Backbone as JSON Lines, residues from 0, in Angstrom:
{"i":0,"aa":"M","n":[-0.47,51.28,7.43],"ca":[-0.29,49.84,7.3],"c":[1.08,49.5,7.86]}
{"i":1,"aa":"Q","n":[1.13,48.63,8.87],"ca":[2.4,48.13,9.42],"c":[2.75,46.87,8.66]}
{"i":2,"aa":"V","n":[3.85,46.84,8.04],"ca":[4.29,45.65,7.33],"c":[5.6,45.21,7.98]}
{"i":3,"aa":"A","n":[5.47,44.43,9.05],"ca":[6.64,44.01,9.83],"c":[7.6,43.19,8.98]}
{"i":4,"aa":"K","n":[7.07,42.4,8.11],"ca":[7.9,41.54,7.28],"c":[8.82,42.38,6.39]}
{"i":5,"aa":"L","n":[8.31,43.53,5.94],"ca":[9.1,44.41,5.06],"c":[9.85,45.48,5.83]}
{"i":6,"aa":"G","n":[9.45,45.72,7.08],"ca":[10.07,46.78,7.86],"c":[9.59,48.16,7.43]}
{"i":7,"aa":"L","n":[8.4,48.24,6.87],"ca":[7.83,49.5,6.4],"c":[6.63,49.89,7.25]}
{"i":8,"aa":"S","n":[6.38,51.18,7.35],"ca":[5.18,51.68,8.0],"c":[4.53,52.64,7.02]}
{"i":9,"aa":"I","n":[3.34,52.26,6.51],"ca":[2.66,53.06,5.48],"c":[1.27,53.41,6.0]}
{"i":10,"aa":"E","n":[0.9,54.67,5.89],"ca":[-0.43,55.12,6.29],"c":[-1.47,54.46,5.39]}
{"i":11,"aa":"P","n":[-2.61,54.05,5.95],"ca":[-3.65,53.42,5.15],"c":[-4.06,54.25,3.93]}
{"i":12,"aa":"A","n":[-4.07,55.55,4.04],"ca":[-4.46,56.4,2.91],"c":[-3.46,56.31,1.76]}
{"i":13,"aa":"H","n":[-2.24,55.85,2.04],"ca":[-1.2,55.77,1.01],"c":[-1.05,54.37,0.43]}
{"i":14,"aa":"V","n":[-1.86,53.44,0.91],"ca":[-1.8,52.07,0.38],"c":[-2.57,52.04,-0.93]}
{"i":15,"aa":"R","n":[-1.93,51.55,-1.98],"ca":[-2.52,51.5,-3.31],"c":[-2.44,50.07,-3.87]}
{"i":16,"aa":"L","n":[-3.49,49.7,-4.6],"ca":[-3.45,48.4,-5.28],"c":[-2.58,48.5,-6.53]}
{"i":17,"aa":"V","n":[-2.69,49.62,-7.22],"ca":[-1.85,49.86,-8.39],"c":[-0.7,50.74,-7.9]}
{"i":18,"aa":"T","n":[0.46,50.14,-7.8],"ca":[1.61,50.87,-7.24],"c":[2.4,51.53,-8.36]}
{"i":19,"aa":"S","n":[3.19,52.52,-7.97],"ca":[4.06,53.22,-8.94],"c":[5.51,53.0,-8.53]}
{"i":20,"aa":"A","n":[6.42,53.46,-9.35],"ca":[7.85,53.29,-9.09],"c":[8.28,54.01,-7.81]}
{"i":21,"aa":"S","n":[7.56,55.03,-7.4],"ca":[7.94,55.78,-6.2],"c":[7.48,55.08,-4.91]}
{"i":22,"aa":"D","n":[6.59,54.13,-5.01],"ca":[6.13,53.4,-3.82],"c":[7.23,52.47,-3.33]}
{"i":23,"aa":"L","n":[7.26,52.29,-2.03],"ca":[8.29,51.42,-1.43],"c":[7.92,49.93,-1.51]}
{"i":24,"aa":"Y","n":[6.73,49.66,-1.92],"ca":[6.26,48.28,-1.98],"c":[5.51,48.05,-3.29]}
{"i":25,"aa":"T","n":[5.29,46.8,-3.59],"ca":[4.42,46.38,-4.69],"c":[3.75,45.1,-4.23]}
{"i":26,"aa":"W","n":[2.83,44.61,-5.03],"ca":[2.09,43.41,-4.63],"c":[2.59,42.21,-5.42]}
{"i":27,"aa":"Q","n":[2.69,41.13,-4.72],"ca":[3.05,39.88,-5.37],"c":[1.88,38.93,-5.1]}
{"i":28,"aa":"A","n":[1.25,38.43,-6.18],"ca":[0.04,37.62,-6.04],"c":[0.13,36.39,-6.92]}
{"i":29,"aa":"I","n":[-0.65,35.4,-6.55],"ca":[-0.74,34.23,-7.42],"c":[-1.47,34.67,-8.7]}
{"i":30,"aa":"P","n":[-1.25,34.01,-9.81],"ca":[-1.84,34.45,-11.08],"c":[-3.36,34.63,-11.02]}
{"i":31,"aa":"E","n":[-4.05,33.81,-10.25],"ca":[-5.51,33.89,-10.17],"c":[-5.99,35.19,-9.51]}
{"i":32,"aa":"K","n":[-5.12,35.85,-8.77],"ca":[-5.5,37.07,-8.05],"c":[-4.88,38.33,-8.66]}
{"i":33,"aa":"A","n":[-4.14,38.19,-9.73],"ca":[-3.46,39.35,-10.35],"c":[-4.46,40.41,-10.81]}
{"i":34,"aa":"H","n":[-5.67,40.03,-11.18],"ca":[-6.69,40.99,-11.65],"c":[-7.03,42.04,-10.59]}
{"i":35,"aa":"L","n":[-6.84,41.71,-9.31],"ca":[-7.17,42.66,-8.25],"c":[-6.25,43.88,-8.25]}
{"i":36,"aa":"F","n":[-5.08,43.76,-8.86],"ca":[-4.07,44.81,-8.79],"c":[-3.93,45.59,-10.1]}
{"i":37,"aa":"K","n":[-4.95,45.48,-10.95],"ca":[-4.94,46.2,-12.22],"c":[-5.68,47.53,-12.12]}
{"i":38,"aa":"K","n":[-6.58,47.64,-11.12],"ca":[-7.37,48.87,-10.93],"c":[-7.3,49.27,-9.45]}
{"i":39,"aa":"N","n":[-7.48,50.56,-9.2],"ca":[-7.55,51.04,-7.82],"c":[-8.82,50.5,-7.16]}
{"i":40,"aa":"L","n":[-8.82,50.45,-5.86],"ca":[-9.94,49.89,-5.1],"c":[-11.25,50.64,-5.39]}
{"i":41,"aa":"S","n":[-11.15,51.95,-5.58],"ca":[-12.35,52.75,-5.84],"c":[-13.0,52.41,-7.18]}
{"i":42,"aa":"K","n":[-12.27,51.77,-8.06],"ca":[-12.78,51.43,-9.38],"c":[-13.25,49.97,-9.45]}
{"i":43,"aa":"Q","n":[-13.22,49.28,-8.34],"ca":[-13.57,47.86,-8.33],"c":[-14.88,47.64,-7.59]}
{"i":44,"aa":"P","n":[-15.55,46.52,-7.84],"ca":[-16.8,46.22,-7.13],"c":[-16.53,45.82,-5.68]}
{"i":45,"aa":"I","n":[-17.58,45.8,-4.89],"ca":[-17.5,45.42,-3.48],"c":[-16.93,44.0,-3.34]}
{"i":46,"aa":"S","n":[-17.26,43.12,-4.27],"ca":[-16.76,41.74,-4.18],"c":[-15.23,41.71,-4.21]}
{"i":47,"aa":"A","n":[-14.61,42.62,-4.95],"ca":[-13.14,42.69,-4.99],"c":[-12.61,43.11,-3.63]}
{"i":48,"aa":"Y","n":[-13.28,44.09,-2.98],"ca":[-12.88,44.53,-1.64],"c":[-12.94,43.35,-0.67]}
{"i":49,"aa":"R","n":[-14.03,42.59,-0.72],"ca":[-14.17,41.42,0.17],"c":[-13.09,40.38,-0.12]}
{"i":50,"aa":"E","n":[-12.83,40.19,-1.39],"ca":[-11.79,39.22,-1.79],"c":[-10.42,39.65,-1.26]}
{"i":51,"aa":"I","n":[-10.13,40.93,-1.35],"ca":[-8.85,41.45,-0.85],"c":[-8.75,41.26,0.66]}
{"i":52,"aa":"C","n":[-9.82,41.61,1.38],"ca":[-9.82,41.46,2.84],"c":[-9.62,39.99,3.24]}
{"i":53,"aa":"R","n":[-10.27,39.11,2.53],"ca":[-10.22,37.68,2.85],"c":[-8.87,37.06,2.5]}
{"i":54,"aa":"D","n":[-8.27,37.49,1.38],"ca":[-7.1,36.79,0.85],"c":[-5.75,37.45,1.13]}
{"i":55,"aa":"V","n":[-5.73,38.61,1.79],"ca":[-4.45,39.26,2.05],"c":[-3.58,38.33,2.89]}
{"i":56,"aa":"G","n":[-2.37,38.14,2.45],"ca":[-1.44,37.25,3.14],"c":[-1.65,35.78,2.81]}
{"i":57,"aa":"V","n":[-2.73,35.5,2.1],"ca":[-3.03,34.11,1.74],"c":[-2.7,33.86,0.28]}
{"i":58,"aa":"T","n":[-3.24,34.72,-0.59],"ca":[-2.99,34.56,-2.03],"c":[-2.18,35.71,-2.61]}
{"i":59,"aa":"F","n":[-1.92,36.72,-1.81],"ca":[-1.06,37.83,-2.24],"c":[-0.42,38.47,-1.01]}
{"i":60,"aa":"E","n":[0.69,39.23,-1.27],"ca":[1.39,39.9,-0.18],"c":[2.14,41.11,-0.72]}
{"i":61,"aa":"A","n":[2.5,41.97,0.18],"ca":[3.3,43.14,-0.18],"c":[4.77,42.74,-0.12]}
{"i":62,"aa":"V","n":[5.54,43.24,-1.1],"ca":[7.0,43.02,-1.12],"c":[7.67,44.36,-1.41]}
{"i":63,"aa":"H","n":[8.96,44.47,-1.07],"ca":[9.71,45.69,-1.4],"c":[9.66,45.88,-2.91]}
{"i":64,"aa":"S","n":[9.44,47.09,-3.35],"ca":[9.35,47.34,-4.79],"c":[10.66,47.0,-5.49]}
{"i":65,"aa":"S","n":[11.77,47.15,-4.82],"ca":[13.05,46.79,-5.43],"c":[13.19,45.28,-5.61]}
{"i":66,"aa":"D","n":[12.41,44.49,-4.86],"ca":[12.48,43.03,-4.93],"c":[11.42,42.43,-5.83]}
{"i":67,"aa":"S","n":[10.51,43.23,-6.36],"ca":[9.35,42.66,-7.05],"c":[9.73,41.83,-8.26]}
{"i":68,"aa":"G","n":[10.8,42.15,-8.93],"ca":[11.19,41.36,-10.11],"c":[12.18,40.27,-9.76]}
{"i":69,"aa":"D","n":[12.68,40.27,-8.54],"ca":[13.69,39.31,-8.12],"c":[13.02,38.05,-7.59]}
{"i":70,"aa":"R","n":[13.17,36.95,-8.3],"ca":[12.53,35.69,-7.91],"c":[13.26,35.01,-6.76]}
{"i":71,"aa":"S","n":[14.43,35.48,-6.4],"ca":[15.15,34.86,-5.29],"c":[14.61,35.33,-3.95]}
{"i":72,"aa":"V","n":[13.74,36.33,-3.96],"ca":[13.16,36.84,-2.72],"c":[12.28,35.76,-2.11]}
{"i":73,"aa":"S","n":[12.45,35.57,-0.8],"ca":[11.63,34.56,-0.13],"c":[10.28,35.17,0.17]}
{"i":74,"aa":"G","n":[9.48,35.32,-0.83],"ca":[8.18,35.94,-0.67],"c":[7.06,34.93,-0.85]}
{"i":75,"aa":"F","n":[5.92,35.52,-1.0],"ca":[4.7,34.74,-1.1],"c":[4.71,33.78,-2.29]}
{"i":76,"aa":"S","n":[5.04,34.3,-3.45],"ca":[5.05,33.46,-4.65],"c":[6.08,32.35,-4.54]}
{"i":77,"aa":"T","n":[7.22,32.69,-3.97],"ca":[8.27,31.67,-3.79],"c":[7.78,30.57,-2.86]}
{"i":78,"aa":"T","n":[7.13,30.98,-1.79],"ca":[6.59,30.0,-0.84],"c":[5.55,29.12,-1.52]}
{"i":79,"aa":"I","n":[4.68,29.75,-2.3],"ca":[3.66,28.97,-3.0],"c":[4.32,28.01,-3.97]}
{"i":80,"aa":"E","n":[5.31,28.46,-4.69],"ca":[6.01,27.6,-5.65],"c":[6.68,26.43,-4.92]}
{"i":81,"aa":"K","n":[7.32,26.72,-3.79],"ca":[7.94,25.65,-3.0],"c":[6.89,24.63,-2.56]}
{"i":82,"aa":"L","n":[5.76,25.16,-2.07],"ca":[4.69,24.26,-1.61],"c":[4.12,23.43,-2.75]}
{"i":83,"aa":"K","n":[3.99,24.05,-3.92],"ca":[3.51,23.29,-5.08],"c":[4.5,22.18,-5.43]}
{"i":84,"aa":"N","n":[5.78,22.52,-5.41],"ca":[6.8,21.51,-5.71],"c":[6.79,20.39,-4.68]}
{"i":85,"aa":"E","n":[6.66,20.77,-3.41],"ca":[6.58,19.77,-2.35],"c":[5.35,18.89,-2.53]}
{"i":86,"aa":"K","n":[4.23,19.53,-2.89],"ca":[2.99,18.78,-3.12],"c":[3.18,17.79,-4.27]}
{"i":87,"aa":"D","n":[3.8,18.26,-5.36],"ca":[4.04,17.38,-6.5],"c":[4.95,16.22,-6.11]}
{"i":88,"aa":"T","n":[5.99,16.53,-5.33],"ca":[6.9,15.48,-4.87],"c":[6.17,14.48,-3.99]}
{"i":89,"aa":"L","n":[5.37,15.0,-3.06],"ca":[4.6,14.12,-2.18],"c":[3.59,13.3,-2.96]}
{"i":90,"aa":"Y","n":[2.96,13.91,-3.95],"ca":[1.99,13.19,-4.78],"c":[2.69,12.05,-5.5]}
{"i":91,"aa":"T","n":[3.88,12.33,-6.05],"ca":[4.65,11.28,-6.74],"c":[5.01,10.16,-5.77]}
{"i":92,"aa":"E","n":[5.44,10.55,-4.57],"ca":[5.79,9.55,-3.56],"c":[4.56,8.72,-3.18]}
{"i":93,"aa":"V","n":[3.42,9.37,-3.04],"ca":[2.19,8.65,-2.7],"c":[1.84,7.67,-3.83]}
{"i":94,"aa":"E","n":[1.96,8.11,-5.06],"ca":[1.66,7.23,-6.2],"c":[2.62,6.04,-6.21]}
{"i":95,"aa":"D","n":[3.91,6.31,-5.95],"ca":[4.89,5.22,-5.89],"c":[4.54,4.24,-4.76]}
{"i":96,"aa":"L","n":[4.16,4.8,-3.61],"ca":[3.79,3.95,-2.48],"c":[2.53,3.14,-2.79]}
{"i":97,"aa":"K","n":[1.59,3.76,-3.5],"ca":[0.38,3.02,-3.91],"c":[0.75,1.85,-4.81]}
{"i":98,"aa":"E","n":[1.67,2.1,-5.75],"ca":[2.12,1.02,-6.64],"c":[2.8,-0.08,-5.84]}
{"i":99,"aa":"Q","n":[3.67,0.32,-4.92],"ca":[4.36,-0.67,-4.09],"c":[3.36,-1.46,-3.25]}
{"i":100,"aa":"L","n":[2.37,-0.77,-2.71],"ca":[1.34,-1.44,-1.93],"c":[0.55,-2.42,-2.78]}
{"i":101,"aa":"A","n":[0.2,-1.99,-3.99],"ca":[-0.55,-2.87,-4.89],"c":[0.27,-4.12,-5.21]}
{"i":102,"aa":"K","n":[1.56,-3.94,-5.49],"ca":[2.42,-5.09,-5.77],"c":[2.54,-5.98,-4.54]}
{"i":103,"aa":"A","n":[2.71,-5.37,-3.38],"ca":[2.82,-6.14,-2.14],"c":[1.53,-6.92,-1.88]}
{"i":104,"aa":"M","n":[0.4,-6.29,-2.15],"ca":[-0.89,-6.97,-1.97],"c":[-1.02,-8.14,-2.93]}
{"i":105,"aa":"Q","n":[-0.57,-7.96,-4.18],"ca":[-0.61,-9.05,-5.15],"c":[0.27,-10.21,-4.67]}
{"i":106,"aa":"I","n":[1.45,-9.87,-4.19],"ca":[2.35,-10.9,-3.68],"c":[1.73,-11.6,-2.49]}
{"i":107,"aa":"K","n":[1.12,-10.82,-1.6],"ca":[0.48,-11.39,-0.41],"c":[-0.65,-12.33,-0.81]}
{"i":108,"aa":"V","n":[-1.49,-11.89,-1.75],"ca":[-2.61,-12.72,-2.21],"c":[-2.07,-14.0,-2.84]}
{"i":109,"aa":"A","n":[-1.05,-13.87,-3.68],"ca":[-0.46,-15.04,-4.32],"c":[0.13,-15.99,-3.27]}
{"i":110,"aa":"A","n":[0.8,-15.44,-2.27],"ca":[1.38,-16.26,-1.21],"c":[0.29,-16.96,-0.4]}
{"i":111,"aa":"E","n":[-0.79,-16.23,-0.11],"ca":[-1.9,-16.84,0.64],"c":[-2.54,-17.96,-0.17]}
{"i":112,"aa":"E","n":[-2.7,-17.72,-1.49],"ca":[-3.28,-18.76,-2.34],"c":[-2.37,-19.98,-2.39]}
{"i":113,"aa":"E","n":[-1.07,-19.74,-2.5],"ca":[-0.11,-20.84,-2.53],"c":[-0.11,-21.59,-1.21]}
{"i":114,"aa":"A","n":[-0.18,-20.85,-0.1],"ca":[-0.23,-21.48,1.22],"c":[-1.49,-22.32,1.36]}
{"i":115,"aa":"Q","n":[-2.58,-21.81,0.85],"ca":[-3.85,-22.56,0.91],"c":[-3.76,-23.82,0.05]}
{"i":116,"aa":"R","n":[-3.17,-23.67,-1.15],"ca":[-2.99,-24.83,-2.04],"c":[-2.11,-25.88,-1.38]}
{"i":117,"aa":"L","n":[-1.02,-25.43,-0.75],"ca":[-0.12,-26.37,-0.07],"c":[-0.81,-27.01,1.13]}
{"i":118,"aa":"Q","n":[-1.64,-26.24,1.82],"ca":[-2.39,-26.79,2.96],"c":[-3.33,-27.89,2.49]}
{"i":119,"aa":"V","n":[-4.0,-27.66,1.36],"ca":[-4.9,-28.67,0.8],"c":[-4.09,-29.91,0.41]}
{"i":120,"aa":"M","n":[-2.94,-29.67,-0.22],"ca":[-2.08,-30.81,-0.62],"c":[-1.61,-31.57,0.62]}
{"i":121,"aa":"L","n":[-1.23,-30.85,1.67],"ca":[-0.78,-31.48,2.9],"c":[-1.91,-32.31,3.51]}
{"i":122,"aa":"S","n":[-3.1,-31.72,3.57],"ca":[-4.25,-32.45,4.12],"c":[-4.52,-33.7,3.3]}
{"i":123,"aa":"S","n":[-4.48,-33.54,2.0],"ca":[-4.72,-34.68,1.1],"c":[-3.64,-35.75,1.3]}
{"i":124,"aa":"S","n":[-2.4,-35.31,1.44],"ca":[-1.3,-36.26,1.67],"c":[-1.46,-36.97,3.0]}
{"i":125,"aa":"M","n":[-1.92,-36.24,4.01],"ca":[-2.12,-36.86,5.33],"c":[-3.22,-37.93,5.24]}
{"i":126,"aa":"V","n":[-4.29,-37.63,4.5],"ca":[-5.38,-38.6,4.32],"c":[-4.85,-39.82,3.57]}
{"i":127,"aa":"E","n":[-4.09,-39.57,2.5],"ca":[-3.51,-40.68,1.72],"c":[-2.58,-41.51,2.6]}
{"i":128,"aa":"K","n":[-1.78,-40.86,3.42],"ca":[-0.86,-41.57,4.32],"c":[-1.66,-42.46,5.28]}
{"i":129,"aa":"Q","n":[-2.73,-41.9,5.82],"ca":[-3.56,-42.67,6.75],"c":[-4.18,-43.88,6.05]}
{"i":130,"aa":"I","n":[-4.67,-43.66,4.83],"ca":[-5.25,-44.78,4.06],"c":[-4.18,-45.82,3.77]}
{"i":131,"aa":"M","n":[-2.98,-45.39,3.39],"ca":[-1.89,-46.33,3.11],"c":[-1.5,-47.1,4.37]}
{"i":132,"aa":"Q","n":[-1.48,-46.41,5.52],"ca":[-1.16,-47.1,6.77],"c":[-2.23,-48.14,7.09]}
{"i":133,"aa":"Q","n":[-3.49,-47.8,6.85],"ca":[-4.57,-48.77,7.07],"c":[-4.43,-49.95,6.12]}
{"i":134,"aa":"N","n":[-4.13,-49.67,4.84],"ca":[-3.94,-50.75,3.86],"c":[-2.74,-51.62,4.24]}
{"i":135,"aa":"L","n":[-1.67,-50.98,4.69],"ca":[-0.47,-51.73,5.12],"c":[-0.81,-52.63,6.31]}
{"i":136,"aa":"Q","n":[-1.57,-52.09,7.25],"ca":[-1.97,-52.9,8.41],"c":[-2.84,-54.08,7.97]}
{"i":137,"aa":"T","n":[-3.76,-53.81,7.05],"ca":[-4.61,-54.88,6.53],"c":[-3.76,-55.95,5.86]}
{"i":138,"aa":"L","n":[-2.79,-55.5,5.04],"ca":[-1.91,-56.46,4.37],"c":[-1.05,-57.22,5.39]}
{"i":139,"aa":"A","n":[-0.58,-56.55,6.42],"ca":[0.21,-57.21,7.45],"c":[-0.65,-58.25,8.18]}
{"i":140,"aa":"D","n":[-1.9,-57.9,8.46],"ca":[-2.83,-58.84,9.1],"c":[-3.06,-60.05,8.19]}
{"i":141,"aa":"M","n":[-3.2,-59.79,6.88],"ca":[-3.41,-60.89,5.93],"c":[-2.18,-61.8,5.88]}
{"i":142,"aa":"V","n":[-0.99,-61.17,5.89],"ca":[0.25,-61.97,5.87],"c":[0.3,-62.84,7.12]}
{"i":143,"aa":"D","n":[-0.01,-62.27,8.28],"ca":[-0.02,-63.05,9.53],"c":[-1.03,-64.2,9.44]}
{"i":144,"aa":"Y","n":[-2.21,-63.91,8.93],"ca":[-3.26,-64.94,8.8],"c":[-2.79,-66.05,7.85]}
{"i":145,"aa":"L","n":[-2.25,-65.61,6.69],"ca":[-1.79,-66.61,5.7],"c":[-0.61,-67.42,6.24]}
{"i":146,"aa":"R","n":[0.26,-66.77,7.0],"ca":[1.4,-67.47,7.6],"c":[0.88,-68.52,8.6]}
{"i":147,"aa":"S","n":[-0.09,-68.11,9.41],"ca":[-0.67,-69.04,10.38],"c":[-1.36,-70.19,9.66]}
{"i":148,"aa":"A","n":[-2.1,-69.87,8.62],"ca":[-2.8,-70.9,7.84],"c":[-1.8,-71.83,7.18]}
{"i":149,"aa":"A","n":[-0.7,-71.26,6.68],"ca":[0.33,-72.09,6.04],"c":[0.99,-73.01,7.06]}
{"i":150,"aa":"V","n":[1.25,-72.5,8.25],"ca":[1.85,-73.32,9.31],"c":[0.91,-74.46,9.67]}
{"i":151,"aa":"I","n":[-0.37,-74.12,9.83],"ca":[-1.36,-75.15,10.18],"c":[-1.45,-76.18,9.06]}
{"i":152,"aa":"A","n":[-1.51,-75.7,7.81],"ca":[-1.61,-76.61,6.67],"c":[-0.36,-77.48,6.58]}
{"i":153,"aa":"A","n":[0.8,-76.87,6.85],"ca":[2.04,-77.64,6.79],"c":[2.07,-78.69,7.88]}
{"i":154,"aa":"K","n":[1.59,-78.37,9.08],"ca":[1.56,-79.34,10.18],"c":[0.61,-80.48,9.83]}
{"i":155,"aa":"E","n":[-0.58,-80.15,9.27],"ca":[-1.53,-81.18,8.89],"c":[-0.94,-82.06,7.8]}
{"i":156,"aa":"F","n":[-0.25,-81.41,6.84],"ca":[0.35,-82.17,5.76],"c":[1.43,-83.11,6.3]}
{"i":157,"aa":"L","n":[2.26,-82.62,7.2],"ca":[3.3,-83.46,7.79],"c":[2.67,-84.6,8.61]}
{"i":158,"aa":"H","n":[1.61,-84.26,9.29],"ca":[0.91,-85.27,10.08],"c":[0.36,-86.37,9.16]}
{"i":159,"aa":"K","n":[-0.22,-85.99,8.03],"ca":[-0.76,-86.97,7.08],"c":[0.37,-87.79,6.48]}
{"i":160,"aa":"I","n":[1.47,-87.16,6.18],"ca":[2.59,-87.9,5.61],"c":[3.11,-88.9,6.65]}
{"i":161,"aa":"E","n":[3.22,-88.47,7.9],"ca":[3.68,-89.37,8.95],"c":[2.71,-90.55,9.09]}
{"i":162,"aa":"L","n":[1.42,-90.29,9.0],"ca":[0.43,-91.36,9.07],"c":[0.59,-92.31,7.88]}
{"i":163,"aa":"Q","n":[0.76,-91.75,6.74],"ca":[0.9,-92.55,5.51],"c":[2.15,-93.41,5.64]}
{"i":164,"aa":"V","n":[3.22,-92.78,6.09],"ca":[4.49,-93.53,6.22],"c":[4.29,-94.61,7.28]}
{"i":165,"aa":"H","n":[3.66,-94.31,8.32],"ca":[3.42,-95.27,9.37],"c":[2.54,-96.42,8.89]}
{"i":166,"aa":"L","n":[1.54,-96.14,8.11],"ca":[0.65,-97.17,7.59],"c":[1.36,-98.01,6.55]}
{"i":167,"aa":"E","n":[2.22,-97.49,5.84],"ca":[2.9,-98.22,4.78],"c":[4.14,-98.94,5.33]}
{"i":168,"aa":"S","n":[4.53,-98.7,6.48],"ca":[5.7,-99.41,6.98],"c":[5.31,-100.87,7.31]}
{"i":169,"aa":"P","n":[6.22,-101.85,7.07],"ca":[5.92,-103.26,7.2],"c":[5.6,-103.69,8.63]}
{"i":170,"aa":"G","n":[6.02,-103.04,9.53],"ca":[5.75,-103.53,10.86],"c":[4.53,-102.9,11.46]}
{"i":171,"aa":"A","n":[3.8,-102.25,10.77],"ca":[2.68,-101.56,11.37],"c":[1.46,-102.39,11.5]}
């Protein structure tokens, strides 16, 4: 077995799932795969062999035996722990962004509703303004008509008074 990461070269016949203190390596696995390293391969079912072939380097890895208890080693478990932490951080950020988005959407909906309400008010005000302008024009037309009628009535009245005065004057 060539383990470039560890700088070791181990013959396949000397690779063991259950390692001893004299071995230069040990296995570091995620907790779900720790059961694979409790018995030698010859004592395990074929499914364990398939699982080992499929998951080597994915869910477990070889590390220097002197480093197996040292958590500062940049190994498989450390990488998994970092990735889990990153995932948790990203999940928290996503949840925060979802909350921010929900709040922004509420604000947007409220603003759109307010804009629509103001648009209705504006339209209503424009209609009222138009009606008031029409009423004002009607009133202005009435004032002009009444002014003309008053002028005509005043002229007729003055004319009648002049006639009356003329008829009542002694020399007429």
